[in-house]
């Protein structure tokens, strides 16, 4: 069978969508990283990590992220120790950065020099304000009139204004001169606030040990999920260990560089050509460099401890990984045993069936039922091993109800439709109805089904076909049906007669109309009365049951269409009677025409 053009086009479109989605997912794979701050800078093919601030806080970010993924009590111990070491390392990094920034004094010129002078003047002003406040505070208790208190409030307000102006000037100076100390102080303040919030929200629960935590995964699905989680966590810990190792290497290089700079500074500080003030400044710088080197040694030791800690943490996760694999193997063994027992049970039941039952057809049917039953039981048991027993009864009831509703929806609708059919606008036995295009007389109306004796299409004939048709009662809700609303089961019928050319039409039409009125007069009155009762109207009904005669042009003469009311049960008799009357009228008109033609010929002769 060849593939159609539409199907080929649909497959081509789906392939394009699939390839585009896969390419997009590959390009955006970085957004799903657990440690996004470890990503390399775009375009940096060497893999060098780039800090997002002046001070590198990645050791703390790594430890805090991994701490949230700890699964057992052993892992939480490692996580807390990693947080402590990383927190200490980052604090030392801030101290080192501040001290290094204080050593890097650039020569001020132009606007920076003017800002430096303004900062010096404001510092003197603030110092003067503080002295004035101290004096006013000391003498405030000796003033009875309270004038000193008002002067003290004014002095405090002036101090606030001067301090704000000093802070703005210091920030402008740092920006103009390239001094990073203000930015480092801002980052440090933000970090301290974040750390306080972090430790306030951290749970103190140690959790369960690795074996106890692993035993919570009872089902195979949970075990697979835990196995995958351990695998990802192990990779992240290895990545964190690699980062800490790289930091150790970087800090070791900084340590060697600082030792060389300290040796040069020591040699220059002891030079005899320096003045006493320059020598004092060099010695102060040398002491600051020694302090920085001490901080760097502390950071290096903390990073080395982090490397060792992440190594032990990775081994602990590997142990938990093996525990999960052990549980998965146990679950697979149980599934294999269930499958084997299902096969053996099916074979044993078939052997027993062969000995008990001799009828071939019955045996084949029971074999099929037993095979399906044993396979279904085995399948359900395997599902229990994989997904477990549902714990919530509302969930079980909901799923069961949903399944039964889907399976038995037709019967549910049929049962509800029975109540609709029993209502005032429903149907009953012996009613003439039409359901799904099939017309007939209702012979039985059950709780779930309606049976009709088919009578064919209304416009064709009303004879029973001999077929008994069954419908589920759901048609009363989701479909439509037609029913005669009156006792007489009235219906409009019509006959059509062709009148050849040359016939005197108008007297014939008048006669046909009078004959139709006379033949259907009784039925028309009864129909109008019943329609009036059904529609609950007062006075005359809005419609008439009187017959009508219409003319329609035809290829050979004119078609006369007579439309009239009749009962469904006597439809054929009424139609035959009207046909007979119309034929007699047409024959009479034809005889009168021949008689007139003979008289005309005689006069002509």
Coordinates of C-alpha atoms in Angstrom, one line a residue:
X1 CA 0.0 0.0 0.0
X2 CA 1.5 3.3 -1.1
X3 CA 1.7 6.3 1.2
X4 CA -0.6 9.1 0.3
X5 CA 0.6 12.6 -0.4
X6 CA -1.1 14.1 2.7
X7 CA 0.6 11.5 4.9
X8 CA 4.0 12.3 3.4
X9 CA 3.5 16.0 3.9
X10 CA 2.4 15.4 7.6
X11 CA 5.5 13.3 8.2
X12 CA 7.8 15.9 6.6
X13 CA 6.3 18.6 8.8
X14 CA 6.6 16.5 11.9
X15 CA 10.3 15.7 11.1
X16 CA 11.0 19.5 10.7
X17 CA 9.3 20.2 14.0
X18 CA 11.2 17.3 15.7
X19 CA 14.6 18.4 14.4
X20 CA 13.9 22.0 15.4
X21 CA 12.8 21.1 18.9
X22 CA 15.8 18.8 19.4
X23 CA 18.2 21.5 18.2
X24 CA 16.6 24.1 20.4
X25 CA 16.7 21.8 23.4
X26 CA 20.4 21.2 22.8
X27 CA 21.2 24.9 22.5
X28 CA 19.2 25.7 25.7
X29 CA 20.5 22.8 27.7
X30 CA 22.4 25.1 30.1
X31 CA 19.2 26.4 31.7
X32 CA 18.7 23.0 33.4
X33 CA 22.1 23.0 35.2
X34 CA 21.9 22.7 39.0
X35 CA 25.1 24.8 39.3
X36 CA 24.5 27.6 36.7
X37 CA 27.1 29.9 38.4
X38 CA 29.8 27.4 37.3
X39 CA 29.2 27.9 33.6
X40 CA 32.1 29.3 31.6
X41 CA 31.9 32.8 30.1
X42 CA 30.5 32.7 26.5
X43 CA 33.2 32.4 24.0
X44 CA 35.8 31.2 26.6
X45 CA 36.8 27.9 25.1
X46 CA 39.4 27.2 27.8
X47 CA 36.6 26.5 30.3
X48 CA 37.8 29.2 32.7
X49 CA 35.2 30.1 35.3
X50 CA 34.2 33.8 35.5
X51 CA 33.0 35.4 38.7
X52 CA 29.8 37.5 38.7
X53 CA 31.2 40.0 41.3
X54 CA 34.5 41.4 42.6
X55 CA 34.9 38.7 45.2
X56 CA 34.5 35.1 44.0
X57 CA 31.6 33.5 46.0
X58 CA 31.4 30.3 44.1
X59 CA 32.7 28.1 46.9
X60 CA 29.7 29.1 49.1
X61 CA 27.2 28.9 46.2
X62 CA 28.4 25.4 45.4
X63 CA 28.2 24.2 49.0
X64 CA 24.8 25.7 49.6
X65 CA 23.4 24.1 46.4
X66 CA 24.8 20.7 47.1
X67 CA 23.5 21.0 50.7
X68 CA 19.9 21.2 49.5
X69 CA 20.4 17.9 47.5
X70 CA 21.6 15.9 50.5
X71 CA 19.5 12.7 50.9
X72 CA 20.8 11.0 54.1
X73 CA 22.1 11.9 57.5
X74 CA 25.7 11.2 56.4
X75 CA 25.3 13.5 53.4
X76 CA 23.9 16.2 55.6
X77 CA 27.0 16.0 57.9
X78 CA 29.2 16.5 54.8
X79 CA 26.9 19.3 53.7
X80 CA 27.1 21.2 57.0
X81 CA 30.9 20.9 57.0
X82 CA 31.2 22.0 53.4
X83 CA 29.0 25.1 54.2
X84 CA 31.2 25.9 57.2
X85 CA 34.4 25.7 55.2
X86 CA 33.0 27.5 52.2
X87 CA 31.6 30.3 54.4
X88 CA 35.0 30.8 56.1
X89 CA 36.8 30.8 52.8
X90 CA 34.5 33.4 51.3
X91 CA 34.8 35.6 54.4
X92 CA 38.6 35.4 54.1
X93 CA 38.4 36.2 50.4
X94 CA 36.5 39.4 51.3
X95 CA 39.1 40.3 53.9
X96 CA 41.9 39.7 51.5
X97 CA 40.2 41.8 48.8
X98 CA 39.7 44.7 51.2
X99 CA 43.4 44.7 52.3
X100 CA 44.6 44.4 48.7
X101 CA 42.4 47.3 47.7
X102 CA 43.8 49.4 50.5
X103 CA 47.4 48.7 49.2
X104 CA 46.5 49.7 45.6
X105 CA 46.8 53.5 46.0
X106 CA 46.9 55.2 42.7
X107 CA 48.1 58.8 42.1
X108 CA 45.1 61.2 42.2
X109 CA 44.8 63.9 39.6
X110 CA 42.2 66.4 38.4
X111 CA 38.7 65.6 39.5
X112 CA 39.8 62.7 41.8
X113 CA 42.1 65.0 43.6
X114 CA 39.3 67.6 44.2
X115 CA 37.1 64.8 45.4
X116 CA 39.8 63.6 47.8
X117 CA 40.1 67.2 49.2
X118 CA 36.3 67.4 49.6
X119 CA 36.3 64.0 51.5
X120 CA 39.0 65.3 53.8
X121 CA 37.1 68.5 54.5
X122 CA 33.8 66.6 55.1
X123 CA 35.6 64.2 57.5
X124 CA 36.8 67.2 59.5
X125 CA 33.3 68.6 59.5
X126 CA 31.8 65.3 60.7
X127 CA 34.5 65.2 63.4
X128 CA 33.6 68.7 64.5
X129 CA 29.9 67.8 64.5
X130 CA 30.6 64.9 66.8
X131 CA 32.6 67.1 69.2
X132 CA 29.8 69.7 69.3
X133 CA 27.2 66.9 70.0
X134 CA 29.3 65.6 72.8
X135 CA 29.6 69.1 74.3
X136 CA 25.9 69.8 74.0
X137 CA 25.1 66.4 75.5
X138 CA 27.3 67.0 78.5
X139 CA 25.7 70.4 79.2
X140 CA 22.1 69.4 78.4
X141 CA 21.4 68.2 82.0
X142 CA 22.5 71.6 83.5
X143 CA 20.2 73.7 81.3
X144 CA 16.8 74.3 83.0
X145 CA 15.2 76.3 80.1
X146 CA 15.7 73.5 77.6
X147 CA 17.5 75.6 75.0
X148 CA 20.4 73.2 75.0
X149 CA 18.1 70.3 74.0
X150 CA 17.0 72.2 70.9
X151 CA 20.6 73.0 70.0
X152 CA 21.4 69.3 70.4
X153 CA 18.6 68.2 68.0
X154 CA 19.9 70.7 65.4
X155 CA 23.4 69.4 65.8
X156 CA 22.3 65.8 65.3
X157 CA 20.3 66.8 62.2
X158 CA 23.4 68.6 60.8
X159 CA 25.6 65.5 61.6
X160 CA 23.2 63.3 59.6
X161 CA 23.4 65.7 56.6
X162 CA 27.2 65.8 56.7
X163 CA 27.5 62.1 57.0
X164 CA 25.2 61.5 54.0
X165 CA 27.2 64.0 52.0
X166 CA 30.5 62.3 53.1
X167 CA 29.2 58.9 52.0
X168 CA 28.2 60.2 48.6
X169 CA 31.6 61.9 48.2
X170 CA 33.5 58.7 49.1
X171 CA 31.5 56.7 46.6
X172 CA 32.2 59.4 43.9
X173 CA 35.9 59.3 44.8
X174 CA 36.1 55.5 44.6
X175 CA 34.4 55.5 41.3
X176 CA 36.7 58.2 39.9
X177 CA 39.9 56.8 41.3
X178 CA 39.1 53.1 40.6
X179 CA 39.1 52.2 44.3
X180 CA 37.1 48.9 44.7
X181 CA 36.7 49.1 48.5
X182 CA 33.2 50.6 48.4
X183 CA 31.9 48.0 46.0
X184 CA 33.5 45.2 48.1
X185 CA 31.9 46.6 51.2
X186 CA 28.5 46.6 49.3
X187 CA 29.0 43.0 48.2
X188 CA 30.0 42.1 51.8
X189 CA 26.8 43.7 53.2
X190 CA 24.6 41.9 50.7
X191 CA 26.3 38.6 51.5
X192 CA 25.9 39.1 55.3
X193 CA 22.2 39.8 54.8
X194 CA 21.8 36.7 52.5
X195 CA 23.7 34.5 55.0
X196 CA 21.5 35.6 57.9
X197 CA 18.4 34.8 55.9
X198 CA 19.8 31.5 54.7
X199 CA 20.6 30.2 58.2
X200 CA 17.3 31.4 59.5
X201 CA 15.5 29.3 56.9
X202 CA 17.7 26.2 57.1
X203 CA 16.1 23.1 58.6
X204 CA 17.9 21.4 61.5
X205 CA 16.6 18.0 60.7
X206 CA 19.5 15.5 60.2
X207 CA 17.3 13.0 58.3
X208 CA 17.8 9.2 58.2
X209 CA 20.8 7.1 57.6
X210 CA 21.7 6.0 54.1
X211 CA 20.2 2.4 54.5
X212 CA 17.1 3.7 56.2
X213 CA 16.6 6.4 53.6
X214 CA 17.1 3.9 50.7
X215 CA 14.5 1.5 52.2
X216 CA 11.8 4.1 51.7
X217 CA 12.0 3.4 48.0
X218 CA 9.7 0.4 47.9
X219 CA 8.8 0.4 44.3
X220 CA 10.9 0.0 41.2
X221 CA 9.9 3.4 39.8
X222 CA 11.0 5.1 43.0
X223 CA 14.3 3.1 43.0
X224 CA 15.0 4.2 39.4
X225 CA 14.2 7.8 40.3
X226 CA 16.6 7.6 43.3
X227 CA 19.3 5.9 41.2
X228 CA 19.1 8.7 38.6
X229 CA 19.1 11.3 41.4
X230 CA 22.2 9.8 43.0
X231 CA 23.9 9.7 39.6
X232 CA 23.3 13.4 38.9
X233 CA 24.3 14.3 42.5
X234 CA 27.6 12.3 42.2
X235 CA 28.4 14.2 39.0
X236 CA 27.7 17.6 40.7
X237 CA 29.9 16.7 43.6
X238 CA 32.7 15.7 41.3
X239 CA 32.3 19.0 39.5
X240 CA 32.4 20.8 42.8
X241 CA 35.6 18.8 43.8
X242 CA 37.1 19.8 40.4
X243 CA 36.3 23.5 41.1
X244 CA 37.9 23.3 44.6
X245 CA 41.0 21.7 43.1
X246 CA 41.3 24.5 40.6
X247 CA 40.9 27.1 43.4
X248 CA 43.7 25.3 45.3
X249 CA 46.0 25.6 42.3
X250 CA 45.1 29.3 41.8
X251 CA 45.6 30.1 45.5
X252 CA 49.0 28.3 45.5
X253 CA 50.1 30.4 42.5
X254 CA 48.9 33.6 44.4
X255 CA 50.8 32.4 47.5
X256 CA 54.0 32.1 45.5
X257 CA 53.5 35.5 43.9
X258 CA 52.9 37.2 47.2
X259 CA 56.0 35.6 48.7
X260 CA 58.1 37.1 45.9
X261 CA 56.4 40.5 46.2
X262 CA 57.0 40.4 50.0
X263 CA 60.7 39.6 49.5
X264 CA 61.1 42.6 47.1
X265 CA 59.2 44.9 49.5
X266 CA 61.4 43.7 52.4
X267 CA 64.5 44.5 50.5
X268 CA 63.3 47.9 49.4
X269 CA 62.2 48.8 53.0
X270 CA 65.7 48.2 54.3
X271 CA 67.3 50.5 51.7
X272 CA 69.5 53.3 53.2
X273 CA 68.4 55.8 50.6
X274 CA 64.8 56.1 51.9
X275 CA 63.7 58.7 54.3
X276 CA 62.2 57.8 57.7
X277 CA 58.6 58.6 56.5
X278 CA 59.0 56.5 53.3
X279 CA 60.6 53.7 55.4
X280 CA 57.6 53.7 57.8
X281 CA 55.2 53.6 54.8
X282 CA 57.1 50.7 53.3
X283 CA 57.1 48.8 56.6
X284 CA 53.3 49.3 56.9
X285 CA 52.8 47.9 53.4
X286 CA 55.1 45.0 54.3
X287 CA 53.0 44.2 57.4
X288 CA 49.8 44.4 55.3
X289 CA 51.2 42.0 52.7
X290 CA 52.2 39.6 55.5
X291 CA 48.6 39.8 56.8
X292 CA 47.3 39.2 53.3
X293 CA 49.6 36.2 53.0
X294 CA 48.3 34.8 56.3
X295 CA 44.7 35.2 55.0
X296 CA 45.7 33.5 51.8
X297 CA 47.3 30.5 53.7
X298 CA 44.0 30.2 55.6
X299 CA 42.0 30.2 52.4
X300 CA 44.3 27.6 50.8
X301 CA 43.9 25.3 53.8
X302 CA 40.1 25.7 53.7
X303 CA 40.0 24.9 49.9
X304 CA 42.2 21.8 50.5
X305 CA 39.8 20.7 53.2
X306 CA 36.9 21.2 50.8
X307 CA 38.6 19.1 48.2
X308 CA 39.0 16.2 50.7
X309 CA 35.4 16.7 51.9
X310 CA 33.9 16.6 48.4
X311 CA 35.9 13.4 47.8
X312 CA 34.4 11.7 50.9
X313 CA 31.0 13.0 50.0
X314 CA 31.3 11.5 46.5
X315 CA 32.2 8.1 48.0
X316 CA 29.2 8.3 50.3
X317 CA 26.9 9.0 47.4
X318 CA 28.5 6.1 45.5
X319 CA 27.7 3.8 48.5
X320 CA 24.1 5.0 48.4
X321 CA 24.1 4.4 44.6
X322 CA 25.1 0.8 45.2
X323 CA 22.3 0.4 47.8
X324 CA 19.8 1.6 45.3
X325 CA 21.2 -0.8 42.7
X326 CA 20.8 -3.7 45.2
X327 CA 17.1 -2.8 45.8
X328 CA 16.5 -2.5 42.0
X329 CA 18.0 -6.0 41.5
X330 CA 15.6 -7.3 44.2
X331 CA 12.7 -5.7 42.5
X332 CA 13.7 -7.2 39.1
X333 CA 14.0 -10.6 40.7
X334 CA 10.5 -10.3 42.1
X335 CA 9.2 -9.3 38.6
X336 CA 10.9 -12.2 37.0
X337 CA 9.5 -14.6 39.6
X338 CA 6.0 -13.2 39.1
X339 CA 6.3 -13.7 35.3
X340 CA 7.5 -17.3 35.8
X341 CA 4.8 -18.1 38.2
X342 CA 2.2 -16.6 35.8
X343 CA 3.4 -18.8 33.0
X344 CA 3.5 -21.9 35.2
X345 CA 0.0 -21.1 36.6
X346 CA -1.4 -20.7 33.1
X347 CA 0.1 -24.0 32.0
X348 CA -1.1 -25.9 35.1
X349 CA -4.7 -24.6 34.7
X350 CA -4.7 -25.7 31.1
X351 CA -3.5 -29.2 32.0
X352 CA -6.2 -29.5 34.6
X353 CA -8.7 -28.2 32.1
X354 CA -7.7 -30.9 29.6
X355 CA -8.4 -33.6 32.1
X356 CA -11.8 -32.2 33.3
X357 CA -13.5 -30.9 30.1
X358 CA -13.9 -32.9 26.9
X359 CA -15.9 -30.6 24.7
X360 CA -13.5 -29.0 22.3
X361 CA -15.4 -25.7 21.9
X362 CA -16.0 -25.2 25.6
X363 CA -12.4 -26.2 26.2
X364 CA -11.1 -23.6 23.8
X365 CA -13.2 -20.9 25.3
X366 CA -12.1 -21.7 28.9
X367 CA -8.5 -21.8 27.8
X368 CA -8.7 -18.3 26.4
X369 CA -10.4 -17.0 29.5
X370 CA -7.8 -18.7 31.8
X371 CA -4.9 -17.3 29.7
X372 CA -6.3 -13.8 29.8
X373 CA -7.1 -14.1 33.6
X374 CA -3.7 -15.3 34.6
X375 CA -1.9 -12.8 32.4
X376 CA -4.0 -10.0 33.8
X377 CA -3.3 -11.0 37.4
X378 CA 0.4 -11.3 36.6
X379 CA 0.4 -7.9 34.9
X380 CA -1.3 -6.3 37.9
X381 CA 1.2 -7.8 40.2
X382 CA 4.1 -6.5 38.1
X383 CA 2.5 -3.0 38.1
X384 CA 2.3 -3.2 41.9
X385 CA 6.0 -4.0 42.1
X386 CA 6.8 -1.2 39.7
X387 CA 4.5 1.6 41.0
X388 CA 3.3 0.2 44.3
X389 CA -0.2 0.1 45.9
X390 CA -2.1 3.5 45.8
X391 CA -2.1 5.0 49.2
X392 CA -5.1 7.3 48.9
X393 CA -8.5 5.7 48.7
X394 CA -10.1 8.7 46.9
X395 CA -7.5 8.2 44.1
X396 CA -8.4 4.6 43.8
X397 CA -12.1 5.3 43.8
X398 CA -11.6 8.1 41.2
X399 CA -9.6 5.9 38.9
X400 CA -12.0 3.0 39.2
X401 CA -15.0 5.2 38.6
X402 CA -13.4 6.8 35.6
X403 CA -12.6 3.4 34.1
X404 CA -16.1 2.1 34.7
X405 CA -17.6 5.2 33.2
X406 CA -15.5 4.9 30.1
X407 CA -16.3 1.2 29.7
X408 CA -20.0 1.4 30.5
X409 CA -20.8 4.9 29.2
X410 CA -23.3 3.6 26.7
X411 CA -25.2 1.6 29.3
X412 CA -25.1 4.5 31.7
X413 CA -26.5 6.8 29.0
X414 CA -29.1 4.2 28.1
X415 CA -30.3 3.9 31.7
X416 CA -30.5 7.7 32.1
X417 CA -32.3 7.9 28.7
X418 CA -35.0 5.5 30.0
X419 CA -36.0 8.1 32.5
X420 CA -36.3 10.7 29.8
X421 CA -38.4 8.4 27.6
X422 CA -40.7 7.8 30.6
X423 CA -41.3 11.5 31.0
X424 CA -44.2 13.5 29.5
X425 CA -42.3 14.1 26.3
X426 CA -41.1 10.6 25.9
X427 CA -42.5 7.7 23.9
X428 CA -44.6 4.6 24.7
X429 CA -45.5 1.3 23.2
X430 CA -47.5 1.5 19.9
X431 CA -46.2 5.0 19.2
X432 CA -45.0 5.7 15.7
X433 CA -41.4 7.1 16.0
X434 CA -38.3 7.7 13.9
X435 CA -34.9 7.0 15.6
X436 CA -31.6 7.6 13.8
X437 CA -33.4 7.6 10.4
X438 CA -35.3 4.4 11.1
X439 CA -39.1 4.6 11.4
X440 CA -41.5 2.2 12.9
X441 CA -43.9 1.3 15.7
X442 CA -42.7 0.9 19.2
X443 CA -43.3 -2.7 20.3
X444 CA -41.2 -2.8 23.5
X445 CA -39.6 -0.2 25.8
X446 CA -37.0 -1.7 28.2
X447 CA -34.7 -0.3 30.8
X448 CA -31.8 -0.1 28.4
X449 CA -33.2 -0.7 24.9
X450 CA -36.1 0.3 22.6
X451 CA -37.5 -2.2 20.0
X452 CA -39.3 -1.0 16.9
X453 CA -41.2 -2.9 14.2
X454 CA -39.7 -1.2 11.1
X455 CA -42.2 0.3 8.6
X456 CA -39.8 2.0 6.2
X457 CA -39.6 5.6 5.2
X458 CA -42.7 7.7 5.7
X459 CA -42.8 9.2 2.2
X460 CA -42.3 5.7 0.6
X461 CA -44.8 3.4 2.2
X462 CA -46.1 2.4 5.7
X463 CA -45.9 -1.3 5.3
X464 CA -43.9 -3.2 8.0
X465 CA -40.7 -4.7 6.7
X466 CA -40.7 -7.6 9.2
X467 CA -37.5 -6.4 10.9
X468 CA -37.3 -5.8 14.6
X469 CA -34.9 -3.0 15.3
X470 CA -33.2 -2.4 18.6
X471 CA -31.7 0.9 20.0
X472 CA -29.9 1.7 23.2
X473 CA -31.9 4.4 25.1
X474 CA -29.0 6.7 25.0
X475 CA -30.4 8.3 21.9
X476 CA -32.9 10.2 24.2
X477 CA -29.9 12.2 25.6
X478 CA -27.2 12.5 22.9
X479 CA -29.3 12.1 19.8
X480 CA -32.7 13.1 18.5
X481 CA -35.9 11.1 17.8
X482 CA -39.3 11.9 16.3
X483 CA -42.6 10.9 17.8
X484 CA -46.2 11.7 17.0
X485 CA -47.5 13.9 19.7
X486 CA -51.3 13.1 19.2
X487 CA -53.4 10.1 19.8
X488 CA -54.5 9.9 16.1
X489 CA -50.8 10.0 15.0
X490 CA -51.6 12.5 12.3
X491 CA -49.3 13.1 9.4
X492 CA -49.3 15.2 6.2
X493 CA -49.3 13.1 3.0
X494 CA -49.5 14.1 -0.7
X495 CA -50.3 12.6 -4.1
X496 CA -49.2 13.9 -7.5
X497 CA -51.2 13.5 -10.7
X498 CA -50.1 14.5 -14.2
X499 CA -52.7 16.2 -16.4
X500 CA -52.0 16.0 -20.1
X501 CA -52.1 19.1 -22.4
X502 CA -55.5 20.3 -23.7
X503 CA -57.4 19.4 -20.6
X504 CA -59.7 21.9 -19.0
X505 CA -57.6 22.3 -15.8
X506 CA -59.6 24.8 -13.7
X507 CA -62.9 22.8 -13.3
X508 CA -60.8 19.7 -12.7
X509 CA -58.8 21.4 -9.9
X510 CA -61.9 22.6 -8.3
X511 CA -63.5 19.2 -8.4
X512 CA -60.3 17.6 -7.0
X513 CA -60.2 20.1 -4.1
X514 CA -63.8 19.5 -3.2
X515 CA -63.3 15.7 -3.3
X516 CA -60.2 16.0 -1.1
X517 CA -62.0 18.2 1.4
X518 CA -64.9 15.7 1.5
X519 CA -62.6 12.7 1.9
X520 CA -60.5 14.2 4.7
X521 CA -63.0 16.4 6.5
X522 CA -63.5 14.1 9.5
X523 CA -59.8 13.5 9.9
X524 CA -59.0 17.3 9.6
X525 CA -61.4 18.2 12.4
X526 CA -60.1 15.5 14.7
X527 CA -56.5 16.6 13.9
X528 CA -57.2 20.2 14.7
X529 CA -58.8 19.3 18.0
X530 CA -55.9 17.2 19.1
X531 CA -53.3 19.7 17.9
X532 CA -55.2 22.3 19.9
X533 CA -55.1 20.2 23.0
X534 CA -51.4 19.4 22.6
X535 CA -50.4 23.0 22.1
X536 CA -52.6 24.1 25.0
X537 CA -54.1 27.0 23.0
X538 CA -57.3 28.8 23.6
X539 CA -59.7 29.3 20.6
X540 CA -58.7 28.3 17.1
X541 CA -55.3 26.8 16.4
X542 CA -52.7 28.8 14.5
X543 CA -52.6 26.2 11.7
X544 CA -55.3 24.5 9.5
X545 CA -55.7 20.9 8.6
X546 CA -57.6 21.6 5.4
X547 CA -56.1 20.1 2.2
X548 CA -54.4 22.1 -0.5
X549 CA -54.1 21.6 -4.3
X550 CA -51.1 23.1 -6.1
X551 CA -50.0 23.2 -9.7
X552 CA -46.5 22.5 -10.9
X553 CA -45.3 22.7 -14.5
X554 CA -44.1 19.5 -16.0
X555 CA -42.6 18.3 -19.3
X556 CA -45.9 16.7 -20.4
X557 CA -48.7 18.9 -19.2
X558 CA -49.1 20.0 -15.6
X559 CA -48.6 18.1 -12.3
X560 CA -51.4 18.5 -9.7
X561 CA -50.1 18.0 -6.1
X562 CA -52.7 17.3 -3.4
X563 CA -51.5 17.7 0.2
X564 CA -53.8 16.5 2.9
X565 CA -53.9 15.3 6.6
X566 CA -54.4 11.7 7.5
X567 CA -53.8 9.2 10.2
X568 CA -50.7 7.0 9.9
X569 CA -52.6 3.8 10.3
X570 CA -55.1 4.5 7.5
X571 CA -52.6 6.4 5.3
X572 CA -52.7 3.9 2.5
X573 CA -56.5 3.6 2.4
X574 CA -56.9 7.4 2.2
X575 CA -54.3 7.7 -0.5
X576 CA -56.0 4.9 -2.6
X577 CA -59.4 6.6 -2.2
X578 CA -58.1 10.0 -3.3
X579 CA -56.3 8.4 -6.3
X580 CA -59.5 6.7 -7.3
X581 CA -61.5 9.9 -7.0
X582 CA -59.0 11.9 -9.0
X583 CA -58.9 9.2 -11.8
X584 CA -62.7 9.3 -12.0
X585 CA -62.7 13.1 -12.2
X586 CA -60.1 13.0 -15.0
X587 CA -62.1 10.3 -16.9
X588 CA -65.2 12.4 -16.6
X589 CA -63.4 15.5 -18.0
X590 CA -62.0 13.4 -20.8
X591 CA -65.5 12.0 -21.8
X592 CA -67.0 15.5 -21.7
X593 CA -64.1 16.7 -24.0
X594 CA -64.8 13.9 -26.5
X595 CA -68.5 14.6 -26.5
X596 CA -67.8 18.3 -27.2
X597 CA -65.4 17.3 -30.0
X598 CA -68.0 15.1 -31.7
X599 CA -70.6 17.9 -31.5
X600 CA -68.2 20.3 -33.1
X601 CA -67.4 17.9 -36.0
X602 CA -71.1 17.3 -36.6
X603 CA -71.8 21.0 -36.9
X604 CA -68.8 21.4 -39.2
X605 CA -70.2 18.6 -41.5

